[in-house]
mmCIF file of C-alpha atoms in Angstrom:
data_model
loop_
_atom_site.group_PDB
_atom_site.id
_atom_site.type_symbol
_atom_site.label_atom_id
_atom_site.label_comp_id
_atom_site.label_asym_id
_atom_site.label_seq_id
_atom_site.Cartn_x
_atom_site.Cartn_y
_atom_site.Cartn_z
ATOM 1 C CA ILE A 420 0.000 0.000 0.000
ATOM 2 C CA ASP A 421 1.245 3.484 -0.841
ATOM 3 C CA PHE A 422 0.301 5.289 2.373
ATOM 4 C CA SER A 423 0.986 8.686 0.773
ATOM 5 C CA LEU A 424 -2.146 8.200 -1.351
ATOM 6 C CA LEU A 425 -4.417 7.872 1.708
ATOM 7 C CA THR A 426 -6.388 10.929 2.724
ATOM 8 C CA GLU A 427 -6.721 11.815 6.400
ATOM 9 C CA GLU A 428 -10.291 10.516 6.277
ATOM 10 C CA ASP A 429 -9.004 7.165 5.063
ATOM 11 C CA ALA A 430 -6.599 6.788 7.953
ATOM 12 C CA LYS A 431 -8.277 5.092 10.886
ATOM 13 C CA VAL A 432 -7.285 6.969 14.016
ATOM 14 C CA GLY A 433 -8.317 5.341 17.268
ATOM 15 C CA ASN A 434 -9.018 6.844 20.659
ATOM 16 C CA GLY A 435 -6.628 6.627 23.570
ATOM 17 C CA VAL A 436 -7.094 5.878 27.247
ATOM 18 C CA VAL A 437 -5.887 7.901 30.211
ATOM 19 C CA THR A 438 -4.889 5.555 32.998
ATOM 20 C CA THR A 439 -5.160 6.243 36.711
ATOM 21 C CA LEU A 440 -1.519 5.282 37.343
ATOM 22 C CA ASP A 441 0.775 7.739 39.079
ATOM 23 C CA THR A 442 4.091 7.310 37.243
ATOM 24 C CA THR A 443 6.209 8.502 40.184
ATOM 25 C CA LEU A 444 4.446 6.132 42.575
ATOM 26 C CA GLN A 445 4.730 3.302 40.054
ATOM 27 C CA GLN A 446 8.497 3.879 39.844
ATOM 28 C CA VAL A 447 8.881 4.063 43.642
ATOM 29 C CA ALA A 448 6.878 0.826 44.051
ATOM 30 C CA SER A 449 8.953 -0.938 41.395
ATOM 31 C CA ASP A 450 12.240 0.240 42.903
ATOM 32 C CA ALA A 451 11.113 -0.701 46.423
ATOM 33 C CA LEU A 452 10.186 -4.242 45.353
ATOM 34 C CA GLY A 453 13.561 -4.466 43.620
ATOM 35 C CA ASN A 454 14.549 -7.918 42.394
ATOM 36 C CA ASN A 455 12.120 -9.733 44.672
ATOM 37 C CA LYS A 456 9.338 -11.803 43.181
ATOM 38 C CA GLY A 457 5.951 -10.456 44.180
ATOM 39 C CA ALA A 458 3.561 -7.566 43.683
ATOM 40 C CA VAL A 459 2.634 -4.102 44.904
ATOM 41 C CA VAL A 460 -0.832 -2.568 44.473
ATOM 42 C CA ALA A 461 -1.745 0.981 45.498
ATOM 43 C CA LEU A 462 -5.294 2.370 45.373
ATOM 44 C CA ASP A 463 -6.981 5.651 46.166
ATOM 45 C CA PRO A 464 -9.473 4.465 48.819
ATOM 46 C CA LYS A 465 -11.972 7.244 48.018
ATOM 47 C CA THR A 466 -12.134 6.776 44.237
ATOM 48 C CA GLY A 467 -10.918 3.227 43.583
ATOM 49 C CA GLU A 468 -8.266 4.550 41.185
ATOM 50 C CA ILE A 469 -5.280 2.211 40.843
ATOM 51 C CA LEU A 470 -2.270 4.442 41.502
ATOM 52 C CA ALA A 471 0.435 1.785 41.140
ATOM 53 C CA MET A 472 0.495 -1.854 40.098
ATOM 54 C CA VAL A 473 3.784 -3.729 39.975
ATOM 55 C CA SER A 474 4.329 -7.428 39.295
ATOM 56 C CA LYS A 475 7.748 -9.082 39.287
ATOM 57 C CA PRO A 476 9.465 -10.819 37.562
ATOM 58 C CA THR A 477 8.352 -8.732 34.610
ATOM 59 C CA PHE A 478 9.053 -8.645 30.883
ATOM 60 C CA ASN A 479 10.015 -6.083 28.261
ATOM 61 C CA PRO A 480 6.937 -5.314 26.118
ATOM 62 C CA ASN A 481 9.164 -3.716 23.462
ATOM 63 C CA ASN A 482 10.520 -7.123 22.510
ATOM 64 C CA LEU A 483 7.499 -9.325 22.957
ATOM 65 C CA ALA A 484 8.435 -12.208 20.650
ATOM 66 C CA ASP A 485 11.711 -12.880 22.472
ATOM 67 C CA GLU A 486 10.089 -12.396 25.858
ATOM 68 C CA MET A 487 7.335 -14.891 25.008
ATOM 69 C CA ASN A 488 9.901 -17.450 23.832
ATOM 70 C CA ALA A 489 11.937 -16.998 26.993
ATOM 71 C CA ALA A 490 8.841 -17.294 29.178
ATOM 72 C CA ASN A 491 7.683 -20.448 27.412
ATOM 73 C CA SER A 492 11.078 -22.161 27.308
ATOM 74 C CA GLY A 493 11.804 -22.084 31.036
ATOM 75 C CA SER A 494 10.310 -24.182 33.800
ATOM 76 C CA GLY A 495 7.543 -21.595 34.247
ATOM 77 C CA GLU A 496 8.551 -20.948 37.852
ATOM 78 C CA ASP A 497 9.098 -17.243 37.330
ATOM 79 C CA SER A 498 5.916 -16.792 35.262
ATOM 80 C CA PRO A 499 6.740 -13.241 34.109
ATOM 81 C CA LEU A 500 3.580 -13.076 31.966
ATOM 82 C CA ILE A 501 1.274 -13.459 34.986
ATOM 83 C CA ASN A 502 0.194 -10.165 36.517
ATOM 84 C CA ARG A 503 0.654 -11.230 40.131
ATOM 85 C CA ALA A 504 -1.107 -8.086 41.384
ATOM 86 C CA ILE A 505 -4.501 -9.112 39.997
ATOM 87 C CA ASN A 506 -4.092 -12.788 39.022
ATOM 88 C CA GLY A 507 -1.665 -14.171 41.594
ATOM 89 C CA LEU A 508 -3.431 -16.227 44.289
ATOM 90 C CA TYR A 509 -1.557 -16.588 47.573
ATOM 91 C CA PRO A 510 -2.371 -17.666 51.113
ATOM 92 C CA PRO A 511 -2.882 -14.231 52.715
ATOM 93 C CA GLY A 512 -1.700 -15.261 56.168
ATOM 94 C CA SER A 513 -2.166 -12.719 58.915
ATOM 95 C CA VAL A 514 -3.243 -9.769 56.736
ATOM 96 C CA PHE A 515 -6.509 -11.763 56.536
ATOM 97 C CA LYS A 516 -6.952 -11.207 60.289
ATOM 98 C CA THR A 517 -8.342 -7.813 59.233
ATOM 99 C CA VAL A 518 -11.294 -9.686 57.674
ATOM 100 C CA THR A 519 -11.654 -11.928 60.749
ATOM 101 C CA LEU A 520 -11.546 -8.817 62.949
ATOM 102 C CA THR A 521 -14.349 -7.259 60.870
ATOM 103 C CA SER A 522 -16.460 -10.388 61.269
ATOM 104 C CA ALA A 523 -15.848 -10.559 65.031
ATOM 105 C CA LEU A 524 -16.802 -6.894 65.490
ATOM 106 C CA GLU A 525 -19.999 -7.515 63.496
ATOM 107 C CA ASN A 526 -21.054 -10.807 65.042
ATOM 108 C CA ILE A 527 -19.667 -11.172 68.580
ATOM 109 C CA PRO A 528 -21.183 -8.716 71.084
ATOM 110 C CA SER A 529 -18.706 -6.853 73.357
ATOM 111 C CA VAL A 530 -15.729 -8.564 71.714
ATOM 112 C CA VAL A 531 -13.675 -5.369 72.132
ATOM 113 C CA ASP A 532 -14.092 -5.563 75.912
ATOM 114 C CA ARG A 533 -13.005 -9.169 76.209
ATOM 115 C CA THR A 534 -9.766 -10.455 77.665
ATOM 116 C CA PHE A 535 -8.379 -13.499 75.886
ATOM 117 C CA SER A 536 -6.091 -16.062 77.428
ATOM 118 C CA ASP A 537 -3.302 -16.830 74.969
ATOM 119 C CA GLU A 538 -1.218 -19.764 76.138
ATOM 120 C CA GLY A 539 0.609 -20.013 72.823
ATOM 121 C CA LYS A 540 -1.380 -22.753 71.085
ATOM 122 C CA ILE A 541 -4.849 -24.136 70.404
ATOM 123 C CA LYS A 542 -5.101 -27.922 70.747
ATOM 124 C CA PHE A 543 -7.672 -29.706 68.575
ATOM 125 C CA PRO A 544 -9.470 -32.978 69.393
ATOM 126 C CA ASP A 545 -7.579 -34.840 66.628
ATOM 127 C CA GLY A 546 -4.250 -34.114 68.320
ATOM 128 C CA ARG A 547 -3.218 -31.326 65.939
ATOM 129 C CA SER A 548 -2.593 -27.795 67.168
ATOM 130 C CA LEU A 549 -2.281 -24.184 66.014
ATOM 131 C CA SER A 550 0.599 -22.196 67.517
ATOM 132 C CA ASN A 551 1.565 -18.547 67.493
ATOM 133 C CA PHE A 552 4.463 -17.435 65.323
ATOM 134 C CA GLY A 553 7.741 -18.158 67.110
ATOM 135 C CA ASN A 554 5.782 -20.176 69.695
ATOM 136 C CA ASN A 555 5.039 -16.951 71.595
ATOM 137 C CA ALA A 556 2.446 -17.030 74.383
ATOM 138 C CA TYR A 557 0.899 -13.618 75.066
ATOM 139 C CA GLY A 558 -1.086 -14.426 78.241
ATOM 140 C CA SER A 559 -4.039 -12.138 78.967
ATOM 141 C CA ILE A 560 -4.593 -9.782 76.011
ATOM 142 C CA ASP A 561 -7.450 -7.788 74.538
ATOM 143 C CA LEU A 562 -8.498 -7.723 70.898
ATOM 144 C CA LYS A 563 -6.463 -4.623 69.994
ATOM 145 C CA GLN A 564 -3.296 -6.131 71.428
ATOM 146 C CA ALA A 565 -4.041 -9.476 69.747
ATOM 147 C CA TYR A 566 -4.267 -7.711 66.366
ATOM 148 C CA LYS A 567 -0.996 -5.864 66.997
ATOM 149 C CA VAL A 568 1.010 -8.943 68.000
ATOM 150 C CA SER A 569 -0.905 -11.028 65.415
ATOM 151 C CA SER A 570 -2.025 -13.746 67.826
ATOM 152 C CA ASN A 571 -2.943 -16.924 65.937
ATOM 153 C CA VAL A 572 -4.529 -18.254 69.125
ATOM 154 C CA VAL A 573 -6.952 -15.331 69.465
ATOM 155 C CA PHE A 574 -7.861 -15.127 65.758
ATOM 156 C CA GLY A 575 -8.119 -18.912 65.432
ATOM 157 C CA THR A 576 -10.432 -18.870 68.467
ATOM 158 C CA LEU A 577 -12.538 -16.085 66.952
ATOM 159 C CA ALA A 578 -12.893 -18.062 63.705
ATOM 160 C CA MET A 579 -14.111 -21.105 65.671
ATOM 161 C CA GLU A 580 -16.610 -18.950 67.577
ATOM 162 C CA LEU A 581 -17.851 -17.265 64.424
ATOM 163 C CA GLY A 582 -18.157 -20.528 62.524
ATOM 164 C CA ASN A 583 -17.526 -20.962 58.815
ATOM 165 C CA ASP A 584 -20.785 -19.388 57.617
ATOM 166 C CA ALA A 585 -20.335 -16.040 59.380
ATOM 167 C CA LEU A 586 -16.654 -15.641 58.507
ATOM 168 C CA LYS A 587 -17.278 -16.689 54.909
ATOM 169 C CA SER A 588 -20.107 -14.154 54.677
ATOM 170 C CA THR A 589 -17.787 -11.335 55.818
ATOM 171 C CA ALA A 590 -15.048 -12.465 53.411
ATOM 172 C CA GLU A 591 -17.603 -12.446 50.583
ATOM 173 C CA ASP A 592 -18.752 -8.953 51.589
ATOM 174 C CA TYR A 593 -15.155 -7.901 50.922
ATOM 175 C CA GLY A 594 -15.229 -9.606 47.492
ATOM 176 C CA PHE A 595 -13.860 -13.104 48.106
ATOM 177 C CA ASN A 596 -15.375 -15.846 45.894
ATOM 178 C CA SER A 597 -16.402 -13.365 43.197
ATOM 179 C CA VAL A 598 -14.677 -11.821 40.189
ATOM 180 C CA ILE A 599 -14.292 -8.091 40.790
ATOM 181 C CA LYS A 600 -14.351 -6.074 37.570
ATOM 182 C CA GLY A 601 -13.661 -2.424 36.925
ATOM 183 C CA PRO A 602 -12.770 -0.134 34.000
ATOM 184 C CA GLY A 603 -9.652 -1.592 32.382
ATOM 185 C CA ILE A 604 -9.322 -4.476 34.838
ATOM 186 C CA SER A 605 -10.650 -7.897 35.838
ATOM 187 C CA ILE A 606 -9.373 -9.499 39.034
ATOM 188 C CA THR A 607 -9.125 -13.242 39.603
ATOM 189 C CA ALA A 608 -11.556 -14.301 42.335
ATOM 190 C CA SER A 609 -9.955 -14.701 45.754
ATOM 191 C CA ARG A 610 -11.080 -17.844 47.580
ATOM 192 C CA PHE A 611 -12.573 -18.492 50.985
ATOM 193 C CA PRO A 612 -13.617 -22.108 51.678
ATOM 194 C CA SER A 613 -16.889 -23.719 52.720
ATOM 195 C CA LEU A 614 -16.011 -25.928 55.667
ATOM 196 C CA ASP A 615 -18.038 -28.468 57.604
ATOM 197 C CA SER A 616 -18.509 -27.640 61.294
ATOM 198 C CA SER A 617 -16.519 -30.782 62.152
ATOM 199 C CA GLU A 618 -13.409 -29.330 60.420
ATOM 200 C CA ILE A 619 -12.559 -27.315 63.503
ATOM 201 C CA GLY A 620 -8.814 -27.134 62.767
ATOM 202 C CA ASN A 621 -9.406 -25.823 59.251
ATOM 203 C CA ILE A 622 -11.956 -23.305 60.535
ATOM 204 C CA ALA A 623 -9.379 -21.977 63.024
ATOM 205 C CA GLN A 624 -6.726 -21.884 60.274
ATOM 206 C CA SER A 625 -9.077 -19.965 57.972
ATOM 207 C CA GLY A 626 -9.297 -17.183 60.575
ATOM 208 C CA ILE A 627 -5.568 -16.560 60.230
ATOM 209 C CA GLY A 628 -5.580 -16.624 56.420
ATOM 210 C CA GLN A 629 -4.316 -20.197 56.089
ATOM 211 C CA SER A 630 -6.254 -23.448 55.391
ATOM 212 C CA SER A 631 -7.435 -23.076 51.763
ATOM 213 C CA VAL A 632 -7.846 -19.278 51.844
ATOM 214 C CA LEU A 633 -6.250 -17.626 48.790
ATOM 215 C CA ALA A 634 -6.134 -13.921 47.911
ATOM 216 C CA THR A 635 -4.805 -11.646 45.195
ATOM 217 C CA PRO A 636 -2.755 -8.622 46.251
ATOM 218 C CA MET A 637 -5.517 -6.461 44.717
ATOM 219 C CA GLN A 638 -8.118 -8.128 46.955
ATOM 220 C CA MET A 639 -6.053 -7.335 50.064
ATOM 221 C CA ALA A 640 -5.504 -3.743 48.873
ATOM 222 C CA LEU A 641 -9.292 -3.466 48.571
ATOM 223 C CA VAL A 642 -9.675 -4.738 52.157
ATOM 224 C CA ALA A 643 -7.321 -2.000 53.382
ATOM 225 C CA ALA A 644 -8.960 0.655 51.190
ATOM 226 C CA THR A 645 -12.447 -0.276 52.416
ATOM 227 C CA VAL A 646 -11.388 0.021 56.061
ATOM 228 C CA GLY A 647 -9.785 3.409 55.339
ATOM 229 C CA ASN A 648 -12.853 4.625 53.437
ATOM 230 C CA ASP A 649 -15.142 4.124 56.470
ATOM 231 C CA GLY A 650 -16.411 0.755 55.266
ATOM 232 C CA VAL A 651 -17.281 1.752 51.697
ATOM 233 C CA MET A 652 -15.662 -0.304 48.916
ATOM 234 C CA MET A 653 -15.063 1.571 45.691
ATOM 235 C CA GLN A 654 -14.794 -0.209 42.348
ATOM 236 C CA PRO A 655 -11.135 -0.474 41.331
ATOM 237 C CA LYS A 656 -10.406 1.278 38.053
ATOM 238 C CA LEU A 657 -7.367 1.567 35.815
ATOM 239 C CA VAL A 658 -8.879 3.962 33.242
ATOM 240 C CA LYS A 659 -10.226 7.410 34.069
ATOM 241 C CA ALA A 660 -10.923 8.857 30.621
ATOM 242 C CA ILE A 661 -11.036 8.109 26.901
ATOM 243 C CA VAL A 662 -9.569 10.767 24.599
ATOM 244 C CA ASP A 663 -9.490 11.289 20.832
ATOM 245 C CA LYS A 664 -6.351 11.856 18.751
ATOM 246 C CA ASP A 665 -6.315 15.541 19.746
ATOM 247 C CA GLN A 666 -6.553 14.689 23.456
ATOM 248 C CA ASN A 667 -10.145 15.887 23.715
ATOM 249 C CA VAL A 668 -12.027 13.901 26.346
ATOM 250 C CA VAL A 669 -14.554 11.610 24.666
ATOM 251 C CA LYS A 670 -15.701 9.951 27.878
ATOM 252 C CA THR A 671 -14.980 10.304 31.569
ATOM 253 C CA ILE A 672 -15.093 7.148 33.681
ATOM 254 C CA ASP A 673 -16.912 7.959 36.906
ATOM 255 C CA ASP A 674 -16.021 6.578 40.314
ATOM 256 C CA LYS A 675 -18.396 3.850 41.422
ATOM 257 C CA GLN A 676 -19.282 2.701 44.908
ATOM 258 C CA LEU A 677 -19.492 -1.105 45.008
ATOM 259 C CA LYS A 678 -20.920 -1.572 48.505
ATOM 260 C CA GLN A 679 -20.948 -0.641 52.160
ATOM 261 C CA VAL A 680 -18.993 -3.605 53.514
ATOM 262 C CA MET A 681 -19.282 -2.666 57.196
ATOM 263 C CA SER A 682 -20.605 0.179 59.349
ATOM 264 C CA SER A 683 -18.424 3.259 59.726
ATOM 265 C CA ASP A 684 -18.217 2.529 63.480
ATOM 266 C CA ILE A 685 -16.646 -0.869 62.866
ATOM 267 C CA ALA A 686 -14.334 0.619 60.233
ATOM 268 C CA GLU A 687 -13.222 3.231 62.775
ATOM 269 C CA THR A 688 -12.301 0.553 65.328
ATOM 270 C CA ILE A 689 -10.204 -1.305 62.728
ATOM 271 C CA GLN A 690 -8.549 1.982 61.665
ATOM 272 C CA ASP A 691 -7.561 2.551 65.288
ATOM 273 C CA TYR A 692 -6.099 -0.973 65.572
ATOM 274 C CA MET A 693 -4.139 -0.560 62.316
ATOM 275 C CA VAL A 694 -2.653 2.798 63.358
ATOM 276 C CA ASN A 695 -1.720 1.330 66.734
ATOM 277 C CA LEU A 696 0.172 -1.468 64.975
ATOM 278 C CA VAL A 697 2.231 0.905 62.809
ATOM 279 C CA ASN A 698 2.904 3.381 65.625
ATOM 280 C CA SER A 699 4.229 0.524 67.764
ATOM 281 C CA ASN A 700 6.770 -0.366 65.068
ATOM 282 C CA LEU A 701 8.046 2.999 63.788
ATOM 283 C CA SER A 702 11.588 2.177 64.894
ATOM 284 C CA LYS A 703 11.444 -0.845 62.572
ATOM 285 C CA TRP A 704 9.718 1.023 59.719
ATOM 286 C CA PRO A 705 11.043 4.609 59.854
ATOM 287 C CA ALA A 706 9.590 5.549 56.439
ATOM 288 C CA PHE A 707 6.087 5.502 57.993
ATOM 289 C CA GLU A 708 7.066 8.383 60.311
ATOM 290 C CA GLY A 709 4.753 11.359 59.777
ATOM 291 C CA THR A 710 2.298 9.558 57.470
ATOM 292 C CA ASN A 711 -0.359 8.610 60.084
ATOM 293 C CA ALA A 712 -0.453 5.185 58.449
ATOM 294 C CA GLY A 713 -2.226 2.086 59.655
ATOM 295 C CA GLY A 714 -1.168 -1.390 58.669
ATOM 296 C CA LYS A 715 -1.139 -5.141 59.192
ATOM 297 C CA THR A 716 1.692 -7.626 58.775
ATOM 298 C CA GLY A 717 1.287 -11.085 57.289
ATOM 299 C CA THR A 718 3.466 -14.176 57.138
ATOM 300 C CA ALA A 719 1.913 -16.814 54.906
ATOM 301 C CA ASP A 720 3.095 -20.395 55.233
ATOM 302 C CA TYR A 721 2.793 -22.869 52.402
ATOM 303 C CA THR A 722 4.275 -26.206 51.373
ATOM 304 C CA LEU A 723 6.280 -27.071 48.292
ATOM 305 C CA PRO A 724 5.024 -29.727 45.819
ATOM 306 C CA ASP A 725 7.193 -32.324 47.621
ATOM 307 C CA GLY A 726 5.409 -31.576 50.914
ATOM 308 C CA SER A 727 8.260 -29.714 52.585
ATOM 309 C CA GLU A 728 7.812 -26.283 54.195
ATOM 310 C CA ALA A 729 8.694 -23.344 51.945
ATOM 311 C CA THR A 730 10.107 -20.016 53.139
ATOM 312 C CA PRO A 731 6.895 -18.095 53.914
ATOM 313 C CA HIS A 732 5.577 -15.204 51.842
ATOM 314 C CA SER A 733 5.844 -11.765 53.373
ATOM 315 C CA TRP A 734 2.697 -9.552 53.295
ATOM 316 C CA PHE A 735 1.803 -6.047 54.375
ATOM 317 C CA ILE A 736 -1.346 -3.958 53.904
ATOM 318 C CA SER A 737 -1.544 -0.274 54.762
ATOM 319 C CA VAL A 738 -3.754 2.838 54.578
ATOM 320 C CA ALA A 739 -2.579 6.448 55.018
ATOM 321 C CA PRO A 740 -3.110 9.027 56.312
ATOM 322 C CA MET A 741 -5.814 7.364 58.379
ATOM 323 C CA ASP A 742 -7.735 10.570 59.110
ATOM 324 C CA ASP A 743 -7.998 11.441 55.392
ATOM 325 C CA PRO A 744 -6.831 8.430 53.358
ATOM 326 C CA GLN A 745 -5.055 9.028 50.070
ATOM 327 C CA ILE A 746 -3.549 5.582 49.563
ATOM 328 C CA ALA A 747 -4.158 1.933 50.370
ATOM 329 C CA VAL A 748 -1.366 -0.523 49.621
ATOM 330 C CA ALA A 749 -0.912 -4.271 49.539
ATOM 331 C CA VAL A 750 2.538 -5.812 49.138
ATOM 332 C CA ILE A 751 3.550 -9.431 48.810
ATOM 333 C CA VAL A 752 7.167 -10.532 48.635
ATOM 334 C CA GLU A 753 7.295 -14.188 47.623
ATOM 335 C CA ASN A 754 9.430 -16.188 50.072
ATOM 336 C CA GLY A 755 10.202 -12.913 51.835
ATOM 337 C CA GLY A 756 9.987 -14.357 55.351
ATOM 338 C CA THR A 757 8.020 -12.515 58.032
ATOM 339 C CA GLY A 758 5.690 -9.699 56.993
ATOM 340 C CA SER A 759 7.249 -7.240 59.418
ATOM 341 C CA GLY A 760 10.423 -7.296 57.315
ATOM 342 C CA LYS A 761 10.561 -7.012 53.533
ATOM 343 C CA ALA A 762 6.883 -6.356 52.713
ATOM 344 C CA ALA A 763 6.485 -3.670 55.393
ATOM 345 C CA THR A 764 9.603 -1.889 54.169
ATOM 346 C CA VAL A 765 8.321 -1.852 50.572
ATOM 347 C CA ALA A 766 4.880 -0.621 51.687
ATOM 348 C CA SER A 767 6.367 2.126 53.867
ATOM 349 C CA LYS A 768 8.290 3.603 50.926
ATOM 350 C CA VAL A 769 5.203 3.644 48.696
ATOM 351 C CA VAL A 770 3.047 5.206 51.429
ATOM 352 C CA ARG A 771 5.680 7.832 52.188
ATOM 353 C CA GLN A 772 5.870 8.874 48.531
ATOM 354 C CA ALA A 773 2.077 9.129 48.263
ATOM 355 C CA VAL A 774 1.553 11.062 51.491
ATOM 356 C CA LEU A 775 4.700 13.134 51.916
ATOM 357 C CA GLY A 776 5.935 13.298 48.322
ATOM 358 C CA TYR A 777 9.406 11.873 48.921
#
């Protein structure tokens, strides 16, 4: 074809999209994750706009043929073509305790006033047990303290008290077991199991984000965003406008409220617990200083195909500033060890950039 013969009317000129991504935040998130495998998702809790979305290992889209060959020739372990942020399913570990906390506040009267006895492990009738991380025993603690120290005993106990139906219902309110869609994005459904009342060990495990619970980083970012936004979940969106070739706006994509997941009172209690957790650890996570951030750590255990224990995944979810949230973040570092280490450090850098601009 001699393109010089085509008139302007002949040339098909398409529209373009304006994404919600913040390029500075995207760069900070990518740099913070570094060479680790994993994902970072950052949302605006009030609008649902996706401000950053990083998945590693990644690929170079400028050389797609070679990248596809490389991806298909290896063992598939690195899976660079999977967007871990929206399609990666992981055991969420203790970041899921935020969902269990929501369910307890909704369903167990006066739970905030209770004192729990944490002797370090729950023993089940079949001889199995559920222990705290590091075999810690916290003694007499309240719910706020249990959330801060991430007591498996307390949250496993709460899951058993709630029962599978109630906890599953709360998880589904947050979006588990359904495909969440938004402009420019479709998120793999996170999974929360249906368990028989006799499966008491699995029910306890589900309360701490283990058993067969699986979540995408985006799902956990939505949990954090919903808490920060006083219980209202906004639809995540990657596109905010469609423009023509001259950059005139053809269509604006409005923000959309998906649902009121919990009352604002319950959201406020969780906000308080999350801020307490971060404030108690500022010496460990100095980048959070001055951001009024809340957060939750997660350490997710899983087994390798041969049945041996793998190095756990490191998780962190955060919202900041809690009194007027501008960002909600979820970070997973595959095989990163405890959540208070690598994932928290990555999250703190992203939050700092969003709130303080450096």
